[in-house]
XYZ file of C-alpha atoms in Angstrom:
154
model
C 11.534 9.770 9.856
C 11.490 6.398 7.180
C 13.265 3.119 7.022
C 15.295 2.264 5.052
C 17.223 -0.859 3.321
C 19.669 -2.115 1.644
C 19.801 -5.190 -0.646
C 22.959 -7.449 -2.236
C 22.860 -9.097 -5.556
C 24.570 -12.144 -5.208
C 25.157 -12.157 -8.653
C 26.761 -8.844 -9.575
C 27.270 -7.484 -6.041
C 25.640 -4.279 -6.755
C 23.673 -3.075 -3.397
C 20.210 -0.782 -3.797
C 19.126 1.174 -1.245
C 15.197 1.489 -0.610
C 13.775 4.392 1.230
C 10.731 3.536 2.781
C 7.927 6.157 4.563
C 8.777 9.490 4.925
C 11.299 12.515 5.277
C 11.558 15.695 6.359
C 10.818 17.219 3.049
C 7.647 15.246 2.871
C 5.531 18.308 3.050
C 7.178 19.580 -0.290
C 6.571 15.680 -1.386
C 3.533 15.405 -1.008
C 2.620 18.244 -2.843
C 5.175 16.914 -5.848
C 3.201 14.044 -6.085
C -0.045 15.686 -5.928
C 0.578 17.814 -8.763
C 2.297 15.087 -10.870
C -1.097 13.141 -10.692
C -2.822 16.098 -11.174
C -1.172 16.025 -14.334
C -1.387 12.480 -15.415
C 2.334 10.907 -14.423
C 0.684 8.228 -13.115
C -2.432 7.595 -15.461
C -5.300 9.090 -16.924
C -7.438 7.016 -14.490
C -6.489 8.344 -11.360
C -6.155 11.698 -13.347
C -9.734 11.985 -13.923
C -10.566 10.741 -10.412
C -8.606 14.039 -9.077
C -11.001 15.965 -11.661
C -13.687 15.011 -11.011
C -14.037 14.639 -7.014
C -12.590 18.195 -5.661
C -10.784 17.787 -2.413
C -9.390 13.825 -3.344
C -6.084 13.635 -2.507
C -3.167 10.865 -2.881
C -1.251 8.707 -0.895
C 2.321 10.247 -0.977
C 4.325 7.868 0.958
C 6.766 5.992 -0.073
C 6.469 2.135 -0.034
C 8.034 -1.092 -1.896
C 6.260 -2.800 -4.305
C 7.349 -6.009 -6.258
C 5.960 -8.219 -8.469
C 5.406 -12.115 -7.202
C 6.135 -13.845 -10.134
C 9.274 -12.096 -11.790
C 10.659 -10.570 -8.804
C 10.953 -6.799 -10.438
C 10.503 -4.431 -7.870
C 10.132 -0.156 -7.707
C 9.787 2.373 -4.609
C 7.501 5.024 -4.769
C 4.582 6.943 -3.358
C 1.627 4.647 -2.723
C -0.866 6.876 -4.863
C -4.435 6.006 -3.058
C -6.865 8.240 -3.658
C -9.001 9.486 -0.589
C -11.217 11.914 0.290
C -9.897 13.244 3.611
C -12.569 13.665 6.190
C -10.130 16.365 8.226
C -8.100 19.496 7.357
C -4.782 19.004 6.216
C -1.802 19.498 8.982
C 0.963 22.379 7.843
C 0.129 26.287 7.565
C 2.587 27.413 4.142
C 1.538 23.913 2.593
C -0.908 21.689 3.192
C -0.299 18.173 3.218
C -1.665 14.432 4.676
C -0.080 11.530 6.176
C -0.539 8.153 5.432
C -2.330 8.053 9.373
C -4.669 10.925 8.412
C -5.730 9.175 5.169
C -6.172 5.672 6.049
C -7.761 6.588 10.237
C -10.360 9.547 8.731
C -10.442 9.431 5.651
C -12.612 7.335 2.879
C -11.276 5.870 -0.155
C -11.795 6.796 -3.446
C -9.538 4.555 -5.079
C -6.666 2.084 -4.629
C -3.932 2.114 -6.634
C -2.726 -0.441 -8.915
C 0.613 -1.264 -10.241
C 0.847 -3.668 -12.997
C 4.684 -5.188 -13.724
C 6.321 -5.297 -17.042
C 5.789 -8.607 -17.160
C 1.731 -7.871 -16.978
C 1.065 -8.962 -13.261
C -0.162 -7.287 -10.810
C 2.808 -5.732 -7.991
C 1.867 -6.221 -4.672
C 2.772 -3.530 -1.595
C 5.185 -4.766 0.825
C 2.810 -5.362 3.941
C 5.389 -6.694 6.474
C 4.167 -10.310 6.384
C 7.183 -11.353 4.806
C 11.244 -10.667 4.991
C 12.449 -8.735 2.239
C 14.613 -11.825 1.790
C 11.494 -13.906 0.910
C 10.146 -12.043 -1.952
C 12.041 -12.744 -4.497
C 13.575 -9.663 -5.221
C 15.622 -9.570 -8.705
C 18.515 -7.144 -9.294
C 17.243 -4.467 -11.646
C 20.767 -4.168 -13.446
C 21.685 -8.265 -14.283
C 18.476 -9.594 -13.006
C 20.198 -11.512 -10.180
C 18.785 -12.837 -6.998
C 18.811 -10.004 -4.403
C 19.175 -10.884 -0.581
C 19.219 -8.276 2.699
C 22.061 -7.040 3.942
C 22.253 -6.053 7.528
C 22.561 -2.488 6.980
C 19.426 -0.904 8.114
C 18.659 2.811 8.693
C 16.438 5.370 9.458
C 16.830 8.223 7.155
C 14.900 11.923 7.075
C-alpha cells in the first residue's frame, strides 16, 4: 500500500496530490516501467545498461524527487538499476519489490534526475518534512504547503 500527501499552493490555492510507494497494480506497473526503460524512455544510458547486462531490472517504486535550488518536483519510479540475486515474485508476471532489490540485489547504476534548472534532483528521504523542501507549484510557481490530508492508497 502506498502513502499519499496533499500539498496546497499558497498563491493559487490549487492542491497537488502525491502518490508514493506502490499500489495493488504494482506487478503491472513494474512490467511497464521495465518495458519503457528498455525502449529508452528514461534515457539512452539506462537503456544501454539494460541491454548490456541481461537480468538487470529497474526499481519501479514511486517516490518524490525535488530540486533543492528551484523547488521543482516530480513523482515517478526510482529507476535505480539492480542485478537481483533472488528469483522474482509472482507467477504470471515477474516483479521485484524495492525492498527485495535493496536487500538482495547489487546496484548496477543509481539513476540521476536533472532538473530543468540544471541541478541534480534529490529523492525524498524522510529526514525533512515535505513543508521544508521548498516545493513550488507547477502551475504558478507559488510555495506549496503541506495539508493535513495524508492518505494510504492502493
